[in-house]
PDB file of C-alpha atoms and ligand atoms in Angstrom:
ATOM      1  CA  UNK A 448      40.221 -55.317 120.567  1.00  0.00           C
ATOM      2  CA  UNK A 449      41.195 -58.986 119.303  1.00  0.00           C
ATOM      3  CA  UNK A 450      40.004 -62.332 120.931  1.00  0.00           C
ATOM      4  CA  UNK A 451      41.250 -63.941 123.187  1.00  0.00           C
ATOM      5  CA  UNK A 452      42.873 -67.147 121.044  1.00  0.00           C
ATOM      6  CA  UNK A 453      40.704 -70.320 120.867  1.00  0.00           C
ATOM      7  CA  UNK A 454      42.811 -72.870 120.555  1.00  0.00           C
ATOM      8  CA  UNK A 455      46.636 -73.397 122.240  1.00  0.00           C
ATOM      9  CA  UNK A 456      48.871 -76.083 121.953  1.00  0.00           C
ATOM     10  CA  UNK A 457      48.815 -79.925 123.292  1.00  0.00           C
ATOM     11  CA  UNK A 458      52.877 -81.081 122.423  1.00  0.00           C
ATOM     12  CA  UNK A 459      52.712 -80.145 118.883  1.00  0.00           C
ATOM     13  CA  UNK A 460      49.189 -80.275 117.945  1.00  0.00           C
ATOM     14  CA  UNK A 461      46.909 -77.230 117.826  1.00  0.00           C
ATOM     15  CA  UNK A 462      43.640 -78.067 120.009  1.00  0.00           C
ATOM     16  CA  UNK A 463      40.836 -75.935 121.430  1.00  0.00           C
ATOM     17  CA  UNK A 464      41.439 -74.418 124.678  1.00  0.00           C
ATOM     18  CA  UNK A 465      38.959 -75.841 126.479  1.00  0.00           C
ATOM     19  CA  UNK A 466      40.048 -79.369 125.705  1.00  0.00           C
ATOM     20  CA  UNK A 467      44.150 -79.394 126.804  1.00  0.00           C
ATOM     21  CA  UNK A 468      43.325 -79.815 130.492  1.00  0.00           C
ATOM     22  CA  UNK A 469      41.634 -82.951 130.110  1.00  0.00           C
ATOM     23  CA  UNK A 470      44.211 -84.256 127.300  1.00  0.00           C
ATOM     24  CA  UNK A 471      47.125 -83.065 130.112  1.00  0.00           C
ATOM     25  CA  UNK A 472      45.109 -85.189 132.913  1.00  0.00           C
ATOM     26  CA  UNK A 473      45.054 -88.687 130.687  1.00  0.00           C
ATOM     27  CA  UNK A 474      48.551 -88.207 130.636  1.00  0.00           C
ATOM     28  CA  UNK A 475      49.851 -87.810 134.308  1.00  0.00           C
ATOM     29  CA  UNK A 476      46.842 -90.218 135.610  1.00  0.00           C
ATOM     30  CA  UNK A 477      48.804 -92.646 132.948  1.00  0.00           C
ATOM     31  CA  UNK A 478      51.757 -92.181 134.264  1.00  0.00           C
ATOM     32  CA  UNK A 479      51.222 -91.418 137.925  1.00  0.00           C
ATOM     33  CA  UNK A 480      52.560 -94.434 139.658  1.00  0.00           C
ATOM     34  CA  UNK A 481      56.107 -94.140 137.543  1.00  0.00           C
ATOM     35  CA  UNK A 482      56.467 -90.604 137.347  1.00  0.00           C
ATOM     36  CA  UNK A 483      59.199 -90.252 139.635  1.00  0.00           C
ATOM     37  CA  UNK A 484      61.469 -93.810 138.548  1.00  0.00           C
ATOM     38  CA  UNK A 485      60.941 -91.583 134.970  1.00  0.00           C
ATOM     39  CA  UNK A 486      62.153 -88.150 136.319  1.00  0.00           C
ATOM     40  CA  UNK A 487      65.152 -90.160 137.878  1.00  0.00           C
ATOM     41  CA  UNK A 488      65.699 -92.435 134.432  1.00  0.00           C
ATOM     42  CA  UNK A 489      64.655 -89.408 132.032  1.00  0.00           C
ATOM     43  CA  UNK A 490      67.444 -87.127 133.526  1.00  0.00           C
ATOM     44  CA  UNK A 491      70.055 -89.572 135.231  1.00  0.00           C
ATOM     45  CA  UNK A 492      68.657 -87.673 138.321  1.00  0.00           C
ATOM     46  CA  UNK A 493      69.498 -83.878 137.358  1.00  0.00           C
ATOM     47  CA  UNK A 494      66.023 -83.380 138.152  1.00  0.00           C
ATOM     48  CA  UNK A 495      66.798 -83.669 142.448  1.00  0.00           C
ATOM     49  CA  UNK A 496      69.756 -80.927 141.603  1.00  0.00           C
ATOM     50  CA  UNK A 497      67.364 -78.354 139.476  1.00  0.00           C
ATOM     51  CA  UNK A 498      64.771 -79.084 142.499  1.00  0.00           C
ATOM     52  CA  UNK A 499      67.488 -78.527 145.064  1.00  0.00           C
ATOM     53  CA  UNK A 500      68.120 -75.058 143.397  1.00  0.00           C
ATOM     54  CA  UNK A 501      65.191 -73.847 143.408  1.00  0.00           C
ATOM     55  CA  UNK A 502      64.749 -74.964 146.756  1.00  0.00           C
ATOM     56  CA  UNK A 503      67.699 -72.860 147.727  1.00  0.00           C
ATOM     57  CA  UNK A 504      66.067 -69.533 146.270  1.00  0.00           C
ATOM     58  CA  UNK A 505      62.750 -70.560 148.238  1.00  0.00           C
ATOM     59  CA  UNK A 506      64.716 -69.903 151.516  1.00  0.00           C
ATOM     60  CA  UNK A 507      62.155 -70.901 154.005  1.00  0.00           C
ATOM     61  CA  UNK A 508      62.912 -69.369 157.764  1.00  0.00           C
ATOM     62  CA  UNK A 509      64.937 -71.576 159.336  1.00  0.00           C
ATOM     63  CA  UNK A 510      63.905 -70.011 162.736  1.00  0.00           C
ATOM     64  CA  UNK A 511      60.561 -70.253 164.717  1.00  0.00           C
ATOM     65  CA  UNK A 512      58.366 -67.786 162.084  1.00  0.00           C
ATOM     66  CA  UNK A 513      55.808 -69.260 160.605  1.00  0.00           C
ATOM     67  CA  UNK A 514      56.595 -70.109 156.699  1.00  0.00           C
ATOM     68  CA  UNK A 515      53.859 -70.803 154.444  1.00  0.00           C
ATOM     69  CA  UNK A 516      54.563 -72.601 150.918  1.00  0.00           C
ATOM     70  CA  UNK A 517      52.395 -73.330 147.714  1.00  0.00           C
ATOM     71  CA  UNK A 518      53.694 -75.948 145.396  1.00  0.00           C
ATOM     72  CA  UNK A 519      51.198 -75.363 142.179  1.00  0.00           C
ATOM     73  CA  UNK A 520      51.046 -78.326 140.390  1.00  0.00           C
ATOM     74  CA  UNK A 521      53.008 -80.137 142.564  1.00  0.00           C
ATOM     75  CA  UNK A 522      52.046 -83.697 141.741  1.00  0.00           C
ATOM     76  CA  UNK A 523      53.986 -86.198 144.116  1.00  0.00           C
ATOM     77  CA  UNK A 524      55.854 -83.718 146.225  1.00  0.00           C
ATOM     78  CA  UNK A 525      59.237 -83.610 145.621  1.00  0.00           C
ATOM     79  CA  UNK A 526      59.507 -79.978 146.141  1.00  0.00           C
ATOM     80  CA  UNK A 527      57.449 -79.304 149.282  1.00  0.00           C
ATOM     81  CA  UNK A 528      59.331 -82.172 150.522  1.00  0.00           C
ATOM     82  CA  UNK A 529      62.573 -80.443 149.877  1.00  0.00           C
ATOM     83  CA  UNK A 530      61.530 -77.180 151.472  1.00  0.00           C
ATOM     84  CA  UNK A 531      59.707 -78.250 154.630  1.00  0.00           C
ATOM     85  CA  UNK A 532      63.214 -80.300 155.432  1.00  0.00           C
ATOM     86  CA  UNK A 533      65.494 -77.221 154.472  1.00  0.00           C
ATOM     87  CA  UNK A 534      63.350 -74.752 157.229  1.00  0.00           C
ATOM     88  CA  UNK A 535      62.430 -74.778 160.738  1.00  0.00           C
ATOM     89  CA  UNK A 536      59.121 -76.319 162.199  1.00  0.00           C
ATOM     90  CA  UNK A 537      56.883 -74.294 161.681  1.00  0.00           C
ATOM     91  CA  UNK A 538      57.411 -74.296 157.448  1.00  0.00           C
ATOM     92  CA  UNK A 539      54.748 -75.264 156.276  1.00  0.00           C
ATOM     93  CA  UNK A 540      54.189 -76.777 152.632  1.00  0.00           C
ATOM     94  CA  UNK A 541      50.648 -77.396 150.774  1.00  0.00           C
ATOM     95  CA  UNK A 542      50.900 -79.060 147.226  1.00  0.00           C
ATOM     96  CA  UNK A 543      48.199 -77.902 145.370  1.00  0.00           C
ATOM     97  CA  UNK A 544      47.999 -80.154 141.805  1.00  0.00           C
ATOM     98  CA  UNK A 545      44.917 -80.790 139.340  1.00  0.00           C
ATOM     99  CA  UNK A 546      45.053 -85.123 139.203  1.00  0.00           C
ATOM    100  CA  UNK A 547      44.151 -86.856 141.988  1.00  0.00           C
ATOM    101  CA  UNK A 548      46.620 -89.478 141.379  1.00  0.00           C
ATOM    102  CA  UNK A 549      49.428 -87.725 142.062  1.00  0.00           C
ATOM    103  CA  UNK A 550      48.102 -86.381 144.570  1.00  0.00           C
ATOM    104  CA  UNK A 551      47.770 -89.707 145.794  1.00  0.00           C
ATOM    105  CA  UNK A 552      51.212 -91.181 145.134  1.00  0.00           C
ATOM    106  CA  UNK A 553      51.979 -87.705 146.935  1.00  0.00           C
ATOM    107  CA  UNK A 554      50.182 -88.757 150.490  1.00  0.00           C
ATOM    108  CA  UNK A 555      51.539 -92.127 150.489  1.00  0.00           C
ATOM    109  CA  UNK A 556      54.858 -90.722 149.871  1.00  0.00           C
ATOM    110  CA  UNK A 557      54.802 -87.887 152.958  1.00  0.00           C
ATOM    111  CA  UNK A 558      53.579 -90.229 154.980  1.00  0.00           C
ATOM    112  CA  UNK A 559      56.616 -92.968 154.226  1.00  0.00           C
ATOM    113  CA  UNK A 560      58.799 -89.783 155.135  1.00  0.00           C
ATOM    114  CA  UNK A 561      57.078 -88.954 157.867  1.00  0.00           C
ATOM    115  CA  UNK A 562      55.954 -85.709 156.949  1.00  0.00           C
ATOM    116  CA  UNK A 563      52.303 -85.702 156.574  1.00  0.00           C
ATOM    117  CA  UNK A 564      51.889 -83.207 159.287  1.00  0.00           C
ATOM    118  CA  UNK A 565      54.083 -80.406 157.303  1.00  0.00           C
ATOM    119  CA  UNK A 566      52.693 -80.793 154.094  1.00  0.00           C
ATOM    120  CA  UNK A 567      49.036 -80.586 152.819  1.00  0.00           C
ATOM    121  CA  UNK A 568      47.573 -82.148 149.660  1.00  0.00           C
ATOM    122  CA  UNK A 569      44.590 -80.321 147.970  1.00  0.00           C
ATOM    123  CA  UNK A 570      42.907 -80.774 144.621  1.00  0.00           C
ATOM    124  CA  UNK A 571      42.739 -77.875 142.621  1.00  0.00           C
ATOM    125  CA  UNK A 572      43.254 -75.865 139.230  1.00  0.00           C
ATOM    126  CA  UNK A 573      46.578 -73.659 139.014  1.00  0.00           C
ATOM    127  CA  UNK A 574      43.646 -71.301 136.839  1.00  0.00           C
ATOM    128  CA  UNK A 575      41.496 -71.050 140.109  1.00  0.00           C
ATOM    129  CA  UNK A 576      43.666 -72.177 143.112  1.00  0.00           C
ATOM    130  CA  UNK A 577      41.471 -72.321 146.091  1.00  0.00           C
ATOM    131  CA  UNK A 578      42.923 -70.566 148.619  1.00  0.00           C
ATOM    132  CA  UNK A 579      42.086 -66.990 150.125  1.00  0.00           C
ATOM    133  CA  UNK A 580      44.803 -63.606 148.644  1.00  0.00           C
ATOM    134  CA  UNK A 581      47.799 -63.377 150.185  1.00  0.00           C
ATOM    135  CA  UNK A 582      48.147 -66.391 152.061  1.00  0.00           C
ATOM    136  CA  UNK A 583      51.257 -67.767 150.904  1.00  0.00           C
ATOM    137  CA  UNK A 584      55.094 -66.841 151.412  1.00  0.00           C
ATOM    138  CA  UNK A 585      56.376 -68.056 148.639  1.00  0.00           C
ATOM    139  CA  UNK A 586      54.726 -70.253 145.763  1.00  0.00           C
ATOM    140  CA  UNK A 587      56.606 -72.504 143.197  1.00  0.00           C
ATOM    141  CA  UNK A 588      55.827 -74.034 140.244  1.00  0.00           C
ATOM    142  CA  UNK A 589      58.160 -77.121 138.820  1.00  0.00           C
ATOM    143  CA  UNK A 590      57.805 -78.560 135.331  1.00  0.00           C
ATOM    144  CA  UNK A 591      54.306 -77.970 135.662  1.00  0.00           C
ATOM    145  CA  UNK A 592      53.410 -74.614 134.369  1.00  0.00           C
ATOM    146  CA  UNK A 593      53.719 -75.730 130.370  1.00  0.00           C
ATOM    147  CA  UNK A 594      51.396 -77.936 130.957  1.00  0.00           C
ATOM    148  CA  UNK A 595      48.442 -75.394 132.024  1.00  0.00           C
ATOM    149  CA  UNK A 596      46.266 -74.304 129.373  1.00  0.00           C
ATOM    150  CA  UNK A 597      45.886 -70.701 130.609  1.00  0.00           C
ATOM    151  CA  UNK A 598      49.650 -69.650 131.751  1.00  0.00           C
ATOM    152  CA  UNK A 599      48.132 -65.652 132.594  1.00  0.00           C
ATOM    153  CA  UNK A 600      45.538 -66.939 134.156  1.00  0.00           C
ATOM    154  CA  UNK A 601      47.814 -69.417 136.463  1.00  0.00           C
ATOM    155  CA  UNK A 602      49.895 -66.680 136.872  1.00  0.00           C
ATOM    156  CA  UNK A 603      47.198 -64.270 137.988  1.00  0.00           C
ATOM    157  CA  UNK A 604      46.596 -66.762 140.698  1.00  0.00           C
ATOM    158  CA  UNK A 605      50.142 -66.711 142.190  1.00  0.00           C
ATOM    159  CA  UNK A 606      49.991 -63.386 142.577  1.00  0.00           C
ATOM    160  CA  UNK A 607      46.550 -63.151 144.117  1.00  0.00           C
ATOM    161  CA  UNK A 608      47.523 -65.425 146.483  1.00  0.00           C
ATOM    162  CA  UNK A 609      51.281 -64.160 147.556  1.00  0.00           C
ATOM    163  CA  UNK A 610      51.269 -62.184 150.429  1.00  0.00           C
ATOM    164  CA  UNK A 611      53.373 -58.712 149.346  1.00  0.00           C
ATOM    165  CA  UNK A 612      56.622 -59.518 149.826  1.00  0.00           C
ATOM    166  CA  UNK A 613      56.156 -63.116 148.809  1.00  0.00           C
ATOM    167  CA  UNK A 614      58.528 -64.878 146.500  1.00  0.00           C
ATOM    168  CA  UNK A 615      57.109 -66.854 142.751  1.00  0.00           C
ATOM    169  CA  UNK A 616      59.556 -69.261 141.537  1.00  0.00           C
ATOM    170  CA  UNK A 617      59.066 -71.472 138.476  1.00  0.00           C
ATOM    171  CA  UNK A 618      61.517 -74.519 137.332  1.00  0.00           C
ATOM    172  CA  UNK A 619      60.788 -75.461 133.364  1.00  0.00           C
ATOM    173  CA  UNK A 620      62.478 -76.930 130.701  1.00  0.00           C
ATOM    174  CA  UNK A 621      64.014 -74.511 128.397  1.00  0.00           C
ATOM    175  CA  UNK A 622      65.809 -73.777 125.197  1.00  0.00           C
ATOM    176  CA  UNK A 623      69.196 -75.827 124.346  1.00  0.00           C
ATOM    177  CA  UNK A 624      71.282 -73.142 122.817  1.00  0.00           C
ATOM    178  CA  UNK A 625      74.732 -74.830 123.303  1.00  0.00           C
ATOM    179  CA  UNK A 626      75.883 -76.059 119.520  1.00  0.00           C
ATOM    180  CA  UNK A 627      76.033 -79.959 119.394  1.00  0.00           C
ATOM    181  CA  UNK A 628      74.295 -80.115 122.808  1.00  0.00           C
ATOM    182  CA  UNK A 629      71.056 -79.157 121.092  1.00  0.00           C
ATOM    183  CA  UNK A 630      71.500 -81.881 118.276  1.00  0.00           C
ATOM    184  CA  UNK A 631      71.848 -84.162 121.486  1.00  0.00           C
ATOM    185  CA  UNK A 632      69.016 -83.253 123.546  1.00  0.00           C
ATOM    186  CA  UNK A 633      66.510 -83.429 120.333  1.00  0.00           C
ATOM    187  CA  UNK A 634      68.047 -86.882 119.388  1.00  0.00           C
ATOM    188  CA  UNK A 635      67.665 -88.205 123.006  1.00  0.00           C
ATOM    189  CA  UNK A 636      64.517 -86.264 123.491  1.00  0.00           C
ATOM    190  CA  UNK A 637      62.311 -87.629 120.644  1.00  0.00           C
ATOM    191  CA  UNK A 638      63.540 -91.132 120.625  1.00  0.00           C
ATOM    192  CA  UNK A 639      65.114 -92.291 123.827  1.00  0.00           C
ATOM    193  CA  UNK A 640      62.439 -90.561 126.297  1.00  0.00           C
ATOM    194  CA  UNK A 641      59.270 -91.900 124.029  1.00  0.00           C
ATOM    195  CA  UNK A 642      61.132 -95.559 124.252  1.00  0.00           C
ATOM    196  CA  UNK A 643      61.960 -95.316 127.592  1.00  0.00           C
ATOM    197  CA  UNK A 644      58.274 -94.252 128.537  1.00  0.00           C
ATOM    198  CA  UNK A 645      57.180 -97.189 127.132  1.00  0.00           C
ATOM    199  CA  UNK A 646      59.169 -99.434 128.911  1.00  0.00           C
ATOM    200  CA  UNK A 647      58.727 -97.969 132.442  1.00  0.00           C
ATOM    201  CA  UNK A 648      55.471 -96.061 132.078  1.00  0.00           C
ATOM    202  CA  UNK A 649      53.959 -98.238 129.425  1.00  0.00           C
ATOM    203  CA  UNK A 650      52.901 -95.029 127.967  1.00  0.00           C
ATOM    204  CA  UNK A 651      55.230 -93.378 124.927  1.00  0.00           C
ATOM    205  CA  UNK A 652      52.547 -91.327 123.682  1.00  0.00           C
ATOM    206  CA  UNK A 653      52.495 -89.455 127.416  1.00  0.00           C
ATOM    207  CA  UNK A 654      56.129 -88.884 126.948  1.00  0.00           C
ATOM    208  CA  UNK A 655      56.010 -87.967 123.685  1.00  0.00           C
ATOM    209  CA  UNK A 656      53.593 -85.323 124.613  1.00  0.00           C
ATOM    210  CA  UNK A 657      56.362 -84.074 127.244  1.00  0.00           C
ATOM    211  CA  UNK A 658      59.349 -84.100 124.806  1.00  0.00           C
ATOM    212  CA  UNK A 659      57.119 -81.588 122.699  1.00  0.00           C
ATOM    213  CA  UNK A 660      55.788 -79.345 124.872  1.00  0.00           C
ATOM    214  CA  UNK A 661      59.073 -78.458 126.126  1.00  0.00           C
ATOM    215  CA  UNK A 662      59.317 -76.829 122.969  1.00  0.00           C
ATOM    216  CA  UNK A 663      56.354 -74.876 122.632  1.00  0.00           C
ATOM    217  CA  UNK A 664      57.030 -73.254 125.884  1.00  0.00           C
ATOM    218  CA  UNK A 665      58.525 -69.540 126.008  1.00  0.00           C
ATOM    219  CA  UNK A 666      61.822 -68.629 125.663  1.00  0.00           C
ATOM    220  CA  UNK A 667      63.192 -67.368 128.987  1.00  0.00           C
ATOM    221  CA  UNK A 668      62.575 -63.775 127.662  1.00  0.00           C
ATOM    222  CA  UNK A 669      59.298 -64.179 126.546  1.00  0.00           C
ATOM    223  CA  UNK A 670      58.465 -65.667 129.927  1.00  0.00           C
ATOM    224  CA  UNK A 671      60.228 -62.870 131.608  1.00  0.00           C
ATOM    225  CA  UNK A 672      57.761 -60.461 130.001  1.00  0.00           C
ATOM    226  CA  UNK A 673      54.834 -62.730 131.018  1.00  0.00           C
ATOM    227  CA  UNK A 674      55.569 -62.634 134.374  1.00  0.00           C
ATOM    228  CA  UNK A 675      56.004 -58.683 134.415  1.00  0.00           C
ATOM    229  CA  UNK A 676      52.466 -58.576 132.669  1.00  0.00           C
ATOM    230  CA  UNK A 677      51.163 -60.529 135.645  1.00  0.00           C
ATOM    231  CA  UNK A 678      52.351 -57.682 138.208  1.00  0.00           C
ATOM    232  CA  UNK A 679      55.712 -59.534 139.322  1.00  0.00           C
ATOM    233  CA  UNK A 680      58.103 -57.473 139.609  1.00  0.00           C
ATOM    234  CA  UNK A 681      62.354 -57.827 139.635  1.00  0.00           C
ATOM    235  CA  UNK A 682      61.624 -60.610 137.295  1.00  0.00           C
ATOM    236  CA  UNK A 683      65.039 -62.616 136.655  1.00  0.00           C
ATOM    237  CA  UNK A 684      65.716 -65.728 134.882  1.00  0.00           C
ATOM    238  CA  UNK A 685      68.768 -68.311 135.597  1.00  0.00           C
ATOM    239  CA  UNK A 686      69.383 -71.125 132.863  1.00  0.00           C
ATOM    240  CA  UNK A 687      70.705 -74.221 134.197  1.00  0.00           C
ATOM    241  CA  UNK A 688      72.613 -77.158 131.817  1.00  0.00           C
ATOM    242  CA  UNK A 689      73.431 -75.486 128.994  1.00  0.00           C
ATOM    243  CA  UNK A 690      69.452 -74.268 128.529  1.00  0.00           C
ATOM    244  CA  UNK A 691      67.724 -77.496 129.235  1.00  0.00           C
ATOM    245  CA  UNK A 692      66.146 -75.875 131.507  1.00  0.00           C
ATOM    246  CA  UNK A 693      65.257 -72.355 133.961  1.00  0.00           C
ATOM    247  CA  UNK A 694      64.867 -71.109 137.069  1.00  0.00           C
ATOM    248  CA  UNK A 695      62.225 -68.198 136.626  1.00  0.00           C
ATOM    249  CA  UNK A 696      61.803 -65.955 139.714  1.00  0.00           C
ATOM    250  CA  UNK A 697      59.384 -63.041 140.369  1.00  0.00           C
ATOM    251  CA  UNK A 698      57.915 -60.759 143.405  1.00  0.00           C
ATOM    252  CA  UNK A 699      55.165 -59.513 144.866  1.00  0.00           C
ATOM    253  CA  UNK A 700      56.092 -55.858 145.928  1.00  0.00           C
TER     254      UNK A 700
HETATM  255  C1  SAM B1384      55.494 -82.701 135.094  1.00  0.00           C
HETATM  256  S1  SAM B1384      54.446 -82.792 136.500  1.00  0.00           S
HETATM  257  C2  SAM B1384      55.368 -81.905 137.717  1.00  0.00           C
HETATM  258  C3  SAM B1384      55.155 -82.426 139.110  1.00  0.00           C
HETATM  259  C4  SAM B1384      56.083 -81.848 140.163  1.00  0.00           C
HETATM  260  N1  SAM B1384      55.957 -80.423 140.252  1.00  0.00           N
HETATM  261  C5  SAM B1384      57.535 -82.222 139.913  1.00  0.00           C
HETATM  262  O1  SAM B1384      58.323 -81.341 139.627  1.00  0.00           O
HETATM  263  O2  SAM B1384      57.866 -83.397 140.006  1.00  0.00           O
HETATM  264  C6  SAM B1384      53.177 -81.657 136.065  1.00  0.00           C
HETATM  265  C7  SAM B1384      52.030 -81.610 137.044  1.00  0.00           C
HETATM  266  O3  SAM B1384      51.160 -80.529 136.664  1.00  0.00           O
HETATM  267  C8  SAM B1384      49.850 -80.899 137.030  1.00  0.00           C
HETATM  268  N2  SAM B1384      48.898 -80.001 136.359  1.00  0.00           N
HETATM  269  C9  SAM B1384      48.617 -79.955 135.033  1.00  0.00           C
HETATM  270  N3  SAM B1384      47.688 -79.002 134.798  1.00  0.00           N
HETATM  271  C10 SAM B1384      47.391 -78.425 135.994  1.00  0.00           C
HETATM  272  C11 SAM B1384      46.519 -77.391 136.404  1.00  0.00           C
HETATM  273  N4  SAM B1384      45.763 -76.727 135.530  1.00  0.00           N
HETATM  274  N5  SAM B1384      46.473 -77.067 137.711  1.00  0.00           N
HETATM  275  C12 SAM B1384      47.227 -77.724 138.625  1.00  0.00           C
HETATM  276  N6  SAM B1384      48.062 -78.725 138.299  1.00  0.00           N
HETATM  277  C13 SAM B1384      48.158 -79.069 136.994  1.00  0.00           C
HETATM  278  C14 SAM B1384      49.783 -82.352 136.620  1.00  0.00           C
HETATM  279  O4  SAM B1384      48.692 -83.014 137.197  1.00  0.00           O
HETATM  280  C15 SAM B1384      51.150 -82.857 137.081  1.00  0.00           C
HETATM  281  O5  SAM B1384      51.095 -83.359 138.390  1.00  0.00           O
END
């Protein structure tokens, strides 16, 4: 039997396990308060359109049924947001992220939208989420899973949580595999995003660690074999803009 590894990966460096998490929280507490002017500056706003995709695949009852949501590491919102608006009443989202200060940003922002009855902020780990098994309809996971240090583990905890029948969706960055659109991305990636985080966030270093980890994540294969390891089952993958980045989908059967 071999070890379970030690050390994983924080952007490009190797560190121990057991000290990402807290590496991964200095970053978004940094950058909290302009993380969504970034997503909007970082991707001229293709990051609303990948959201409003995955939204579509979430398909939350537009009826009277009860709909029940978990955003994992779903920092200010955006997507519960989305999906409570594209249902009927009684959709119900809870955001579930590690750093209380996007969890923060997040309440002040449902309430400004008037939807702080619909949608539910809790602390927790995406490695231990705090809710009871198979509570949830549906649970999503946006540009956050590449940042947790124990993806199985995360993954383990969708499923325990799904009800059978329930829907796991996961928006990440990718793999550009379009010739001269790669060349592109990595120029614009590792110098324009770093500058640009300095400017807005006052934090390049927090960007830079962004840019990178993008790159250690899975391939959409690999992740496809991931997710059928954690029990999901009619695992598919869609890749959106030329590979920047996928819409990974999975069920509880
Ligand atoms: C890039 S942001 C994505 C936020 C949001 N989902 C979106 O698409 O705008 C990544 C989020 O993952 C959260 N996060 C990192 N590690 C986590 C963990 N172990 N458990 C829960 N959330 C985590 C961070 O705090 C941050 O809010």
């Amino acid at each position: 039997m071999t070890d379970p590894p030690s050390d994983t990966h924080f952007g490009f460096r190797t560190v121990p396990l057991d000290e990402k998490q807290a590496l991964v929280d200095d970053v978004f507490h940094s950058v909290a308060r302009r993380y969504d002017l970034m997503n909007d500056l970082m991707s001229a706003g293709l990051h609303r359109a990948w959201k409003d995709i995955l939204v579509t695949r979430v398909t939350p009852f537009k009826s009277d049924r009860p709909f029940a949501l978990l955003d994992v590491a779903g920092g200010t919102g955006d997507i519960a947001f989305r999906v409570v608006r594209a249902g009927g009443a009684d959709v119900h989202a809870t955001v579930c992220d590690i750093n209380p200060d996007m969890l923060a940003v997040g309440r002040e922002r449902a309430i400004d939208r008037d939807l702080d009855e619909r949608v539910t902020f809790i602390e927790g780990n995406a490695e231990a989420l705090p809710f009871p098994a198979k509570s949830f309809d549906a649970c999503t996971i946006a540009f956050g899973i590449r940042n947790v240090p124990r993806i199985e583990a995360a993954l383990a905890e969708a499923y325990r949580v799904l009800k059978p029948g329930g829907h796991y969706l996961c928006l990440e960055f990718s793999s550009v595999d379009v010739p001269w659109l790669d060349t592109l991305y990595d120029l614009y990636s590792f110098n324009v995003i770093p500058a640009l985080g300095q400017v807005v966030a006052g934090d390049a270093e927090a960007y830079r660690y962004l840019v990178e980890s993008i790159r250690k994540f899975p391939r959409p294969q690999a992740f496809a074999g991931i997710l059928r390891a954690a029990g999901f089952r009619r695992v598919d993958g869609k890749i959106l803009s030329g590979g920047i980045v996928a819409l990974h989908s999975g069920w509880r059967l």
